[in-house]
Short mmCIF file of C-alpha atoms and ligand atoms in Angstrom, two decimals:
data_model
loop_
_atom_site.label_atom_id
_atom_site.label_comp_id
_atom_site.label_asym_id
_atom_site.label_seq_id
_atom_site.Cartn_x
_atom_site.Cartn_y
_atom_site.Cartn_z
CA UNK A 26 30.54 -19.57 19.72
CA UNK A 27 29.13 -18.01 16.57
CA UNK A 28 31.26 -18.34 13.48
CA UNK A 29 31.05 -15.70 10.75
CA UNK A 30 31.14 -16.47 7.04
CA UNK A 31 31.45 -13.58 4.60
CA UNK A 32 30.42 -14.08 0.99
CA UNK A 33 31.73 -11.66 -1.62
CA UNK A 34 31.35 -11.70 -5.39
CA UNK A 35 33.68 -10.92 -8.25
CA UNK A 36 33.89 -10.58 -12.04
CA UNK A 37 30.20 -9.79 -12.72
CA UNK A 38 27.00 -9.25 -10.80
CA UNK A 39 24.08 -11.70 -10.86
CA UNK A 40 26.32 -14.65 -10.02
CA UNK A 41 23.79 -16.09 -7.64
CA UNK A 42 25.66 -15.13 -4.48
CA UNK A 43 22.40 -14.85 -2.60
CA UNK A 44 21.30 -18.26 -3.71
CA UNK A 45 24.71 -19.73 -2.93
CA UNK A 46 24.66 -18.22 0.56
CA UNK A 47 21.14 -19.54 1.12
CA UNK A 48 22.12 -23.00 -0.09
CA UNK A 49 25.17 -23.07 2.20
CA UNK A 50 22.86 -22.05 5.05
CA UNK A 51 20.55 -24.95 4.22
CA UNK A 52 23.49 -27.38 4.13
CA UNK A 53 24.81 -26.30 7.51
CA UNK A 54 21.27 -26.58 8.89
CA UNK A 55 20.96 -30.08 7.44
CA UNK A 56 24.04 -30.96 9.50
CA UNK A 57 22.35 -29.84 12.68
CA UNK A 58 23.73 -26.31 13.02
CA UNK A 59 21.68 -23.16 13.47
CA UNK A 60 22.25 -20.45 10.88
CA UNK A 61 21.37 -16.84 10.32
CA UNK A 62 21.87 -15.02 7.03
CA UNK A 63 22.21 -11.32 6.48
CA UNK A 64 22.89 -8.98 3.61
CA UNK A 65 24.99 -5.82 3.44
CA UNK A 66 23.94 -3.73 0.45
CA UNK A 67 26.38 -1.05 -0.69
CA UNK A 68 23.82 1.11 -2.53
CA UNK A 69 22.86 4.48 -1.07
CA UNK A 70 19.11 3.96 -0.69
CA UNK A 71 18.09 3.59 2.94
CA UNK A 72 16.12 0.51 1.90
CA UNK A 73 14.95 -0.90 -1.44
CA UNK A 74 11.33 0.08 -0.71
CA UNK A 75 11.36 3.02 -3.09
CA UNK A 76 13.35 1.28 -5.86
CA UNK A 77 11.66 0.26 -9.08
CA UNK A 78 11.15 -3.49 -9.38
CA UNK A 79 12.34 -3.03 -12.98
CA UNK A 80 15.78 -2.15 -11.70
CA UNK A 81 16.15 -4.03 -8.51
CA UNK A 82 13.66 -6.86 -8.55
CA UNK A 83 11.09 -7.47 -5.88
CA UNK A 84 11.02 -5.80 -2.48
CA UNK A 85 10.95 -8.53 0.14
CA UNK A 86 8.90 -7.67 3.22
CA UNK A 87 9.62 -9.18 6.63
CA UNK A 88 7.24 -9.90 9.52
CA UNK A 89 8.59 -6.89 11.39
CA UNK A 90 7.70 -4.63 8.47
CA UNK A 91 11.07 -4.06 6.80
CA UNK A 92 11.30 -3.59 3.04
CA UNK A 93 14.43 -5.51 2.19
CA UNK A 94 16.53 -6.97 -0.57
CA UNK A 95 15.10 -9.96 -2.41
CA UNK A 96 18.04 -12.11 -1.31
CA UNK A 97 16.41 -12.23 2.11
CA UNK A 98 13.62 -14.12 0.38
CA UNK A 99 16.12 -16.76 -0.77
CA UNK A 100 17.50 -17.00 2.75
CA UNK A 101 14.07 -17.52 4.25
CA UNK A 102 12.96 -20.01 1.59
CA UNK A 103 16.09 -22.12 2.00
CA UNK A 104 16.46 -22.03 5.78
CA UNK A 105 12.89 -21.47 6.97
CA UNK A 106 14.17 -18.85 9.41
CA UNK A 107 11.92 -15.76 9.17
CA UNK A 108 13.95 -12.78 7.99
CA UNK A 109 13.89 -9.63 10.11
CA UNK A 110 14.76 -5.96 9.61
CA UNK A 111 18.15 -6.37 11.25
CA UNK A 112 19.20 -8.96 8.64
CA UNK A 113 19.66 -6.26 6.00
CA UNK A 114 21.47 -2.95 5.90
CA UNK A 115 22.59 -0.51 3.22
CA UNK A 116 25.08 2.32 2.88
CA UNK A 117 22.14 4.71 3.23
CA UNK A 118 21.07 3.15 6.51
CA UNK A 119 24.63 3.08 7.89
CA UNK A 120 25.24 6.74 7.02
CA UNK A 121 21.84 7.78 8.37
CA UNK A 122 22.67 6.20 11.69
CA UNK A 123 26.18 7.72 11.85
CA UNK A 124 24.90 11.17 10.91
CA UNK A 125 22.15 11.00 13.52
CA UNK A 126 24.75 10.16 16.15
CA UNK A 127 26.91 13.03 14.92
CA UNK A 128 23.96 15.45 15.30
CA UNK A 129 23.36 14.19 18.80
CA UNK A 130 26.99 14.88 19.65
CA UNK A 131 27.70 11.24 20.38
CA UNK A 132 31.17 11.38 18.81
CA UNK A 133 32.30 13.99 21.32
CA UNK A 134 33.61 16.46 18.77
CA UNK A 135 35.55 13.99 16.65
CA UNK A 136 35.96 14.45 12.90
CA UNK A 137 33.61 11.87 11.37
CA UNK A 138 35.35 9.67 8.82
CA UNK A 139 34.69 6.56 6.76
CA UNK A 140 37.33 4.79 8.81
CA UNK A 141 36.62 4.35 11.69
CA UNK A 142 33.08 5.72 12.04
CA UNK A 143 31.36 4.16 9.04
CA UNK A 144 33.34 0.94 9.31
CA UNK A 145 32.57 0.70 13.04
CA UNK A 146 28.88 1.12 12.33
CA UNK A 147 29.09 -1.73 9.80
CA UNK A 148 31.01 -3.89 12.26
CA UNK A 149 28.39 -3.19 14.94
CA UNK A 150 25.71 -4.39 12.51
CA UNK A 151 27.61 -7.66 12.10
CA UNK A 152 28.66 -8.03 15.73
CA UNK A 153 25.13 -7.70 17.07
CA UNK A 154 24.42 -11.09 15.41
CA UNK A 155 27.01 -12.77 17.65
CA UNK A 156 25.28 -15.46 19.67
CA UNK A 157 22.17 -15.60 17.48
CA UNK A 158 23.21 -18.80 15.64
CA UNK A 159 26.09 -21.27 15.26
CA UNK A 160 26.89 -19.68 11.89
CA UNK A 161 26.16 -16.14 10.72
CA UNK A 162 26.49 -15.81 6.95
CA UNK A 163 26.95 -12.24 5.69
CA UNK A 164 26.60 -11.62 2.00
CA UNK A 165 28.12 -8.41 0.63
CA UNK A 166 26.09 -7.03 -2.28
CA UNK A 167 27.74 -5.78 -5.46
CA UNK A 168 31.05 -6.82 -6.94
CA UNK A 169 34.56 -6.50 -5.53
CA UNK A 170 36.11 -3.27 -6.77
CA UNK A 171 32.89 -1.24 -6.71
CA UNK A 172 33.45 2.17 -5.13
CA UNK A 173 30.39 1.77 -2.92
CA UNK A 174 31.52 -1.51 -1.44
CA UNK A 175 34.93 -0.28 -0.20
CA UNK A 176 33.82 0.60 3.37
CA UNK A 177 32.11 -2.80 3.63
CA UNK A 178 35.26 -4.61 2.49
CA UNK A 179 37.34 -2.66 4.97
CA UNK A 180 34.85 -3.40 7.76
CA UNK A 181 34.77 -7.15 7.14
CA UNK A 182 38.56 -7.21 6.81
CA UNK A 183 38.87 -5.64 10.25
CA UNK A 184 36.16 -7.89 11.65
CA UNK A 185 37.90 -10.98 10.27
CA UNK A 186 41.15 -9.89 11.95
CA UNK A 187 39.43 -9.33 15.26
CA UNK A 188 37.71 -12.72 15.18
CA UNK A 189 40.66 -14.70 13.84
CA UNK A 190 40.55 -17.67 11.47
CA UNK A 191 38.79 -19.87 14.01
CA UNK A 192 35.71 -17.68 13.89
CA UNK A 193 35.72 -16.08 10.45
CA UNK A 194 35.89 -17.22 6.87
CA UNK A 195 35.80 -15.45 3.52
CA UNK A 196 34.18 -17.16 0.55
CA UNK A 197 34.48 -15.52 -2.85
CA UNK A 198 32.07 -16.31 -5.70
CA UNK A 199 33.49 -15.82 -9.19
CA UNK A 200 32.77 -16.65 -12.80
CA UNK A 201 34.66 -18.71 -15.36
CA UNK A 202 33.38 -17.45 -18.70
CA UNK A 203 33.29 -19.79 -21.68
CA UNK A 204 35.10 -18.32 -24.68
CA UNK A 205 33.77 -20.06 -27.80
CA UNK A 206 36.68 -19.03 -30.06
CA UNK A 207 39.17 -20.61 -27.68
CA UNK A 208 36.87 -23.45 -26.70
CA UNK A 209 37.88 -22.84 -23.09
CA UNK A 210 36.61 -21.72 -19.72
CA UNK A 211 38.83 -18.82 -18.75
CA UNK A 212 40.36 -18.47 -15.28
CA UNK A 213 41.94 -15.04 -15.70
CA UNK A 214 38.93 -12.96 -14.52
CA UNK A 215 38.84 -15.08 -11.36
CA UNK A 216 42.54 -14.50 -10.76
CA UNK A 217 42.07 -10.76 -11.16
CA UNK A 218 39.08 -10.71 -8.93
CA UNK A 219 40.89 -12.53 -6.13
CA UNK A 220 43.79 -10.09 -6.57
CA UNK A 221 41.35 -7.22 -6.18
CA UNK A 222 39.99 -8.78 -2.99
CA UNK A 223 43.51 -9.35 -1.66
CA UNK A 224 44.36 -5.70 -2.31
CA UNK A 225 41.54 -4.88 0.12
CA UNK A 226 43.35 -7.11 2.62
CA UNK A 227 40.91 -10.01 2.35
CA UNK A 228 42.18 -13.49 1.63
CA UNK A 229 39.41 -15.86 0.61
CA UNK A 230 39.87 -19.43 1.78
CA UNK A 231 37.14 -20.88 -0.43
CA UNK A 232 36.31 -20.02 -4.03
CA UNK A 233 32.96 -20.88 -5.56
CA UNK A 234 33.49 -20.90 -9.31
CA UNK A 235 30.35 -20.40 -11.39
CA UNK A 236 30.48 -21.89 -14.87
CA UNK A 237 28.01 -23.06 -17.46
CA UNK A 238 29.84 -26.36 -18.04
CA UNK A 239 32.16 -28.73 -16.14
CA UNK A 240 35.53 -27.25 -15.15
CA UNK A 241 38.58 -29.38 -15.98
CA UNK A 242 40.73 -30.52 -13.06
CA UNK A 243 43.72 -28.70 -14.55
CA UNK A 244 41.82 -25.43 -14.55
CA UNK A 245 40.79 -25.86 -10.93
CA UNK A 246 44.41 -26.60 -10.05
CA UNK A 247 45.55 -23.51 -11.90
CA UNK A 248 43.10 -21.33 -9.97
CA UNK A 249 44.24 -22.86 -6.67
CA UNK A 250 47.86 -22.18 -7.53
CA UNK A 251 47.46 -18.62 -8.75
CA UNK A 252 44.96 -17.61 -6.09
CA UNK A 253 46.81 -19.23 -3.21
CA UNK A 254 43.93 -21.45 -2.20
CA UNK A 255 43.85 -25.15 -1.18
CA UNK A 256 43.06 -27.42 -4.14
CA UNK A 257 39.94 -28.88 -2.59
CA UNK A 258 38.66 -25.43 -1.67
CA UNK A 259 38.27 -24.31 -5.29
CA UNK A 260 34.73 -25.50 -5.74
CA UNK A 261 32.90 -25.74 -9.06
CA UNK A 262 29.40 -24.24 -8.93
CA UNK A 263 27.81 -25.22 -12.20
CA UNK A 264 24.48 -24.03 -13.58
CA UNK A 265 21.57 -26.28 -12.64
CA UNK A 266 18.03 -26.46 -13.96
CA UNK A 267 16.31 -25.77 -10.63
CA UNK A 268 17.55 -23.55 -7.83
CA UNK A 269 16.45 -26.21 -5.34
CA UNK A 270 19.18 -28.46 -6.69
CA UNK A 271 21.86 -26.05 -5.52
CA UNK A 272 22.21 -27.43 -1.95
CA UNK A 273 22.63 -30.93 -3.41
CA UNK A 274 25.20 -29.98 -6.04
CA UNK A 275 27.21 -27.82 -3.62
CA UNK A 276 27.27 -30.66 -1.16
CA UNK A 277 28.40 -33.08 -3.88
CA UNK A 278 31.28 -30.69 -4.67
CA UNK A 279 32.24 -30.59 -0.99
CA UNK A 280 31.29 -27.03 -0.04
CA UNK A 281 29.94 -27.77 3.45
CA UNK A 282 32.82 -30.17 4.20
CA UNK A 283 35.35 -27.52 3.25
CA UNK A 284 33.61 -24.83 5.28
CA UNK A 285 33.70 -27.06 8.36
CA UNK A 286 37.33 -27.92 7.60
CA UNK A 287 38.21 -24.20 7.60
CA UNK A 288 36.81 -23.94 11.11
CA UNK A 289 38.46 -27.17 12.24
CA UNK A 290 35.10 -28.86 12.89
CA UNK A 291 35.68 -32.58 12.43
CA UNK A 292 32.80 -34.32 14.18
CA UNK A 293 29.76 -32.91 12.37
CA UNK A 294 27.27 -35.53 11.13
CA UNK A 295 26.68 -35.79 7.38
CA UNK A 296 23.77 -33.64 6.23
CA UNK A 297 20.29 -35.10 5.92
CA UNK A 298 19.30 -33.93 2.46
CA UNK A 299 16.42 -36.32 1.89
CA UNK A 300 13.78 -33.58 1.78
CA UNK A 301 15.75 -31.60 -0.78
CA UNK A 302 16.21 -34.75 -2.83
CA UNK A 303 12.48 -35.38 -2.75
CA UNK A 304 11.74 -31.84 -3.96
CA UNK A 305 14.19 -32.12 -6.83
CA UNK A 306 12.75 -35.53 -7.78
CA UNK A 307 9.28 -34.02 -7.94
CA UNK A 308 10.45 -31.02 -9.97
CA UNK A 309 12.16 -33.31 -12.47
CA UNK A 310 9.34 -35.85 -12.74
CA UNK A 311 6.04 -33.97 -12.78
CA UNK A 312 2.87 -36.00 -13.35
CA UNK A 313 1.28 -33.27 -15.46
CA UNK A 314 1.46 -29.56 -16.21
CA UNK A 315 -0.69 -26.51 -15.48
CA UNK A 316 -0.54 -23.15 -17.20
CA UNK A 317 -0.89 -20.09 -14.97
CA UNK A 318 -1.23 -16.59 -16.42
CA UNK A 319 0.31 -13.86 -14.28
CA UNK A 320 -1.23 -10.61 -15.47
CA UNK A 321 1.07 -7.92 -14.21
CA UNK A 322 3.21 -4.96 -15.03
CA UNK A 323 6.81 -5.69 -14.25
CA UNK A 324 6.73 -8.78 -16.39
CA UNK A 325 9.97 -8.20 -18.26
CA UNK A 326 12.25 -8.67 -15.29
CA UNK A 327 11.83 -12.12 -13.81
CA UNK A 328 13.20 -10.93 -10.47
CA UNK A 329 10.38 -8.45 -9.97
CA UNK A 330 8.04 -11.31 -9.05
CA UNK A 331 10.68 -13.54 -7.47
CA UNK A 332 8.75 -14.82 -4.44
CA UNK A 333 5.58 -15.20 -6.48
CA UNK A 334 7.31 -17.41 -9.07
CA UNK A 335 8.79 -19.52 -6.34
CA UNK A 336 5.48 -19.83 -4.45
CA UNK A 337 3.79 -21.05 -7.65
CA UNK A 338 6.57 -23.60 -8.11
CA UNK A 339 6.09 -24.72 -4.48
CA UNK A 340 2.37 -25.17 -5.16
CA UNK A 341 3.37 -27.30 -8.15
CA UNK A 342 5.78 -29.41 -6.10
CA UNK A 343 3.04 -30.09 -3.54
CA UNK A 344 0.67 -31.18 -6.33
CA UNK A 345 3.37 -33.07 -8.27
CA UNK A 346 2.81 -30.92 -11.36
CA UNK A 347 4.95 -28.58 -13.39
CA UNK A 348 3.71 -24.99 -13.30
CA UNK A 349 4.22 -23.11 -16.54
CA UNK A 350 3.99 -19.39 -15.85
CA UNK A 351 2.83 -17.15 -18.71
CA UNK A 352 3.61 -13.55 -17.89
CA UNK A 353 1.16 -11.23 -19.59
CA UNK A 354 1.74 -7.50 -19.65
CA UNK A 355 -1.67 -6.19 -18.51
CA UNK A 356 -1.63 -3.24 -20.92
CA UNK A 357 -1.89 -5.60 -23.93
CA UNK A 358 -5.56 -6.00 -22.99
CA UNK A 359 -6.06 -2.31 -23.79
CA UNK A 360 -5.94 -3.35 -27.44
CA UNK A 361 -6.15 -7.11 -27.62
CA UNK A 362 -8.99 -9.42 -26.64
CA UNK A 363 -8.42 -11.07 -23.25
CA UNK A 364 -9.85 -14.38 -24.47
CA UNK A 365 -7.06 -14.72 -27.04
CA UNK A 366 -4.52 -14.74 -24.20
CA UNK A 367 -6.49 -16.46 -21.44
CA UNK A 368 -8.32 -19.22 -23.30
CA UNK A 369 -6.82 -22.57 -22.30
CA UNK A 370 -5.19 -21.11 -19.17
CA UNK A 371 -5.75 -23.14 -16.00
CA UNK A 372 -5.40 -20.34 -13.47
CA UNK A 373 -5.16 -16.54 -13.55
CA UNK A 374 -3.18 -14.55 -11.03
CA UNK A 375 -3.08 -10.78 -10.67
CA UNK A 376 -0.15 -9.95 -8.38
CA UNK A 377 0.71 -6.91 -6.29
CA UNK A 378 1.10 -3.68 -8.20
CA UNK A 379 1.12 0.08 -8.08
CA UNK A 380 -0.36 2.82 -10.24
CA UNK A 381 -2.97 3.07 -12.94
CA UNK A 382 -1.08 1.77 -15.96
CA UNK A 383 -2.29 -1.72 -16.76
CA UNK A 384 -5.12 -1.57 -14.20
CA UNK A 385 -7.91 -1.76 -16.80
CA UNK A 386 -6.25 -4.81 -18.33
CA UNK A 387 -6.09 -6.49 -14.94
CA UNK A 388 -9.79 -5.73 -14.39
CA UNK A 389 -10.57 -7.40 -17.72
CA UNK A 390 -8.58 -10.46 -16.64
CA UNK A 391 -10.64 -10.59 -13.42
CA UNK A 392 -13.88 -10.41 -15.41
CA UNK A 393 -12.74 -13.24 -17.66
CA UNK A 394 -11.84 -15.40 -14.65
CA UNK A 395 -15.13 -14.70 -12.89
CA UNK A 396 -17.36 -15.26 -15.91
CA UNK A 397 -15.48 -18.22 -17.34
CA UNK A 398 -15.06 -19.89 -13.95
CA UNK A 399 -11.29 -20.03 -14.30
CA UNK A 400 -9.44 -20.22 -10.95
CA UNK A 401 -8.45 -16.70 -9.94
CA UNK A 402 -5.93 -15.59 -7.33
CA UNK A 403 -5.74 -11.84 -6.65
CA UNK A 404 -2.87 -10.69 -4.49
CA UNK A 405 -3.05 -7.23 -2.91
CA UNK A 406 -3.60 -5.06 -6.01
CA UNK A 407 -5.18 -8.17 -7.56
CA UNK A 408 -7.79 -8.23 -4.78
CA UNK A 409 -8.47 -4.53 -5.22
CA UNK A 410 -8.99 -4.99 -8.97
CA UNK A 411 -11.41 -7.86 -8.28
CA UNK A 412 -13.49 -5.54 -6.07
CA UNK A 413 -13.55 -2.81 -8.73
CA UNK A 414 -14.63 -5.40 -11.33
CA UNK A 415 -17.45 -6.65 -9.10
CA UNK A 416 -18.65 -3.13 -8.33
CA UNK A 417 -18.69 -2.14 -11.99
CA UNK A 418 -20.11 -5.29 -13.52
CA UNK A 419 -22.29 -6.76 -10.79
CA UNK A 420 -23.29 -3.92 -8.49
CA UNK A 421 -24.15 -1.28 -11.07
CA UNK A 422 -21.39 1.16 -10.14
CA UNK A 423 -19.89 1.88 -13.59
CA UNK A 424 -17.49 4.54 -12.31
CA UNK A 425 -16.05 2.40 -9.49
CA UNK A 426 -12.30 2.98 -9.16
CA UNK A 427 -9.42 3.46 -6.72
CA UNK A 428 -8.28 6.79 -5.30
CA UNK A 429 -4.78 5.61 -6.26
CA UNK A 430 -5.74 6.35 -9.89
CA UNK A 431 -7.97 9.39 -9.99
CA UNK A 432 -9.92 11.88 -7.92
CA UNK A 433 -13.03 11.28 -10.05
CA UNK A 434 -15.45 8.37 -9.84
CA UNK A 435 -16.66 6.30 -6.91
CA UNK A 436 -13.73 5.30 -4.75
CA UNK A 437 -14.38 1.72 -3.77
CA UNK A 438 -10.65 1.47 -2.97
CA UNK A 439 -9.34 4.33 -0.85
CA UNK A 440 -6.18 5.57 0.84
CA UNK A 441 -5.76 4.07 4.30
CA UNK A 442 -5.31 6.88 6.75
CA UNK A 443 -5.12 4.90 9.96
CA UNK A 444 -4.92 1.35 11.21
CA UNK A 445 -3.96 -0.41 14.41
CA UNK A 446 -0.59 -2.02 14.88
CA UNK A 447 -0.63 -4.02 18.10
CA UNK A 448 -2.28 -1.61 20.49
CA UNK A 449 -1.02 1.54 18.76
CA UNK A 450 -2.67 3.48 15.98
CA UNK A 451 -0.63 4.24 12.83
CA UNK A 452 -1.60 7.31 10.82
CA UNK A 453 -0.69 8.51 7.33
CA UNK A 454 -1.42 11.66 5.38
CA UNK A 455 -1.81 12.15 1.63
CA UNK A 456 1.45 14.11 1.39
CA UNK A 457 3.62 11.90 3.58
CA UNK A 458 6.96 10.31 2.59
CA UNK A 459 6.81 7.43 0.12
CA UNK A 460 9.58 5.41 1.76
CA UNK A 461 8.60 3.00 4.54
CA UNK A 462 5.14 4.49 5.07
CA UNK A 463 2.86 1.74 3.83
CA UNK A 464 1.02 -0.71 6.03
CA UNK A 465 3.97 -3.05 6.25
CA UNK A 466 4.69 -6.42 7.76
CA UNK A 467 2.73 -9.06 9.62
CA UNK A 468 -0.85 -8.38 10.68
CA UNK A 469 -3.37 -10.92 11.94
CA UNK A 470 -6.65 -11.67 10.18
CA UNK A 471 -9.74 -13.57 11.25
CA UNK A 472 -11.32 -16.00 8.83
CA UNK A 473 -15.08 -16.44 8.46
CA UNK A 474 -16.27 -19.86 9.62
CA UNK A 475 -17.28 -22.10 6.74
CA UNK A 476 -15.45 -20.01 4.12
CA UNK A 477 -13.15 -21.56 1.53
CA UNK A 478 -10.10 -19.85 3.01
CA UNK A 479 -10.90 -21.12 6.52
CA UNK A 480 -10.87 -24.63 5.04
CA UNK A 481 -7.61 -24.01 3.17
CA UNK A 482 -5.75 -22.62 6.18
CA UNK A 483 -7.42 -25.02 8.63
CA UNK A 484 -7.29 -22.36 11.34
CA UNK A 485 -9.58 -19.42 12.24
CA UNK A 486 -6.79 -16.87 12.70
CA UNK A 487 -3.79 -16.23 10.45
CA UNK A 488 -0.87 -13.83 10.22
CA UNK A 489 0.35 -12.60 6.85
CA UNK A 490 2.69 -9.92 5.52
CA UNK A 491 1.36 -6.70 4.03
CA UNK A 492 2.66 -3.92 1.83
CA UNK A 493 -0.06 -1.55 0.74
CA UNK A 494 -1.30 1.99 1.03
CA UNK A 495 -4.92 1.56 -0.15
CA UNK A 496 -7.75 -0.63 1.08
CA UNK A 497 -11.14 -1.93 0.03
CA UNK A 498 -13.94 0.20 1.47
CA UNK A 499 -15.54 -1.87 4.24
CA UNK A 500 -18.88 -0.14 3.67
CA UNK A 501 -19.23 -2.19 0.48
CA UNK A 502 -19.51 -5.46 2.36
CA UNK A 503 -23.29 -5.79 2.24
CA UNK A 504 -23.61 -4.81 -1.41
CA UNK A 505 -20.82 -7.13 -2.55
CA UNK A 506 -21.96 -10.02 -0.39
CA UNK A 507 -25.47 -9.74 -1.83
CA UNK A 508 -23.83 -10.40 -5.22
CA UNK A 509 -21.92 -13.42 -3.94
CA UNK A 510 -18.55 -11.80 -3.16
CA UNK A 511 -17.94 -12.63 0.49
CA UNK A 512 -15.54 -10.85 2.86
CA UNK A 513 -14.12 -14.07 4.25
CA UNK A 514 -11.22 -12.55 6.18
CA UNK A 515 -10.96 -9.28 8.09
CA UNK A 516 -8.64 -7.64 10.58
CA UNK A 517 -9.49 -8.85 14.12
CA UNK A 518 -11.25 -5.53 14.87
CA UNK A 519 -13.41 -6.15 11.80
CA UNK A 520 -12.44 -2.83 10.23
CA UNK A 521 -10.25 -3.90 7.32
CA UNK A 522 -11.16 -6.42 4.62
CA UNK A 523 -8.31 -8.91 4.24
CA UNK A 524 -9.79 -11.66 2.03
CA UNK A 525 -12.63 -11.87 -0.47
CA UNK A 526 -14.01 -14.92 -2.26
CA UNK A 527 -16.93 -15.85 -4.52
CA UNK A 528 -19.23 -18.49 -3.16
CA UNK A 529 -20.28 -19.94 -6.50
CA UNK A 530 -16.93 -20.11 -8.29
CA UNK A 531 -14.53 -23.07 -8.48
CA UNK A 532 -11.70 -21.00 -6.94
CA UNK A 533 -11.75 -17.21 -6.73
CA UNK A 534 -9.84 -15.65 -3.84
CA UNK A 535 -8.40 -12.18 -3.35
CA UNK A 536 -6.09 -11.35 -0.47
CA UNK A 537 -4.89 -7.96 0.71
CA UNK A 538 -1.57 -9.45 1.85
CA UNK A 539 1.35 -11.23 0.20
CA UNK A 540 1.20 -14.96 0.94
CA UNK A 541 4.02 -15.60 -1.56
CA UNK A 542 6.52 -14.11 0.89
CA UNK A 543 6.04 -16.95 3.34
CA UNK A 544 6.00 -19.90 0.96
CA UNK A 545 8.93 -22.30 1.11
CA UNK A 546 9.82 -25.38 -0.92
CA UNK A 547 9.80 -27.50 2.26
CA UNK A 548 6.68 -25.75 3.56
CA UNK A 549 4.56 -24.50 0.64
CA UNK A 550 1.92 -21.88 1.37
CA UNK A 551 -1.58 -23.42 1.67
CA UNK A 552 -3.17 -20.82 -0.65
CA UNK A 553 -0.69 -21.64 -3.42
CA UNK A 554 -1.11 -25.38 -2.87
CA UNK A 555 -4.88 -24.97 -3.12
CA UNK A 556 -4.73 -22.62 -6.13
CA UNK A 557 -2.55 -25.04 -8.09
CA UNK A 558 -4.82 -27.91 -7.04
CA UNK A 559 -7.74 -25.94 -8.53
CA UNK A 560 -5.69 -25.31 -11.68
CA UNK A 561 -5.06 -29.06 -11.96
CA UNK A 562 -8.84 -29.65 -11.81
CA UNK A 563 -9.33 -26.93 -14.42
CA UNK A 564 -6.71 -28.54 -16.68
CA UNK A 565 -8.83 -31.68 -16.77
CA UNK A 566 -11.83 -29.66 -17.95
CA UNK A 567 -10.32 -27.57 -20.75
N1 LIG B 3 -1.12 -0.14 -4.94
C1 LIG B 3 -1.91 -0.84 -3.98
C2 LIG B 3 -1.82 -0.22 -2.61
O1 LIG B 3 -0.92 0.50 -2.33
C3 LIG B 3 -1.52 -2.31 -3.94
C4 LIG B 3 -0.17 -2.55 -3.37
C5 LIG B 3 0.34 -3.93 -3.63
O2 LIG B 3 -0.20 -4.65 -4.47
N2 LIG B 3 1.38 -4.33 -2.94
O3 LIG B 3 -2.65 -0.50 -1.77
#
């Protein structure tokens, strides 16, 4: 019977609840259990698709085309279980569903209220996971005490009551701040936060205490006493240098043992963590280092390229090298010489992006990579910029551009108006909604025999996740191929370019999809492995 674990957070945001949940999922998996993770986000947006990556970090896209919270990326990277739309909900989505039912008259004239209608809708979201795994881990976004999270707290309180202690568990993640003047880690915010949770009727049985240094035994005992929690269930969660160490450190502190103890499970085998240990060993003992420049736009919030950073690290782990990522704000190339920034770099990556700002800088980075034979990886927008660069500088089309930027010029990148999804045709207009209307999710692509990508993937057909509104104009194929830029992957019907590559370049690949979303530490994405391998070769040359 499925057991439900709810993870809440207190004191401050950004405590790494998502990571902690993912690591617990990995630990339970390593003990032979099946797990499923989901996230309840209290914000009002229907999904994070329209949120700025500056504010909210990256939008994580699932195979089934959902634009979801980036924590789902952590879940998938740590457990290997592909995330799906129904793993994530938000206040906006819950209300939309309730209001639609109200309009359809499904509540038979009742007055619609937060309790029970909203809370029931939330409980239904959780309950539908029953039976899908041995453990369902539900992370509640935000911090205890937030106005938005109240209906979620009430819903999980009720759900916990209905399931009983044998099938439900509340874990609370808190912070012990270090106060330099006192020379102490303080427990008071944790006490208050647990009190806040208890006032919502939720009694946590495990506390995960984040701290930047070891927590004294006395302090742990004090927390246990004041918060009414078993001594061995107040678990230190100290900062570590790599996120992939988290499963190991949580296990060493007894987290998985205590979770099983809460459910009365006594006969579970110890976890097999050898693969995690190997990864951490490789991260800590790299044989050399490569420098990768990521020329992007949202470079001042690390979370806006979360999956990309991780995929580069995975490529490094596979090649036993440390990957140093230099984020370069593309607009600096409007004034400064690209060579000053890109000389001595072993690989250049232009990631996904939207809008004109910074585009010219990205095009200059592409030109540098092509001419100087530096490995280049263009992802989505990065592929589109590579096509514009080729058109302008190789194919004598000086006004080549994208219709995303301007109505003038020659549109070598244009708005997609229709494409096939399975056997159906999806259509979009210029004035349609912005939310959830891109070409989203997994689509297959066919690889050209003998191409570099076919060799990298080792298979003629692939499936990758997409999130874009514009596409490279297929009519350019002949012109570009005559200048050495090959369309080495297309949609199975041959209508949409999916991958481009230069024949006579050490490593130059552009993809219309987001391979970073599927890379995992235990199963690194072949394109990232190959790109970093090329960067290692480059590092021996420069
Ligand atoms: N802005 C481009 C498009 O919509 C690229 C999107 C992306 O890089 N994810 O097609």
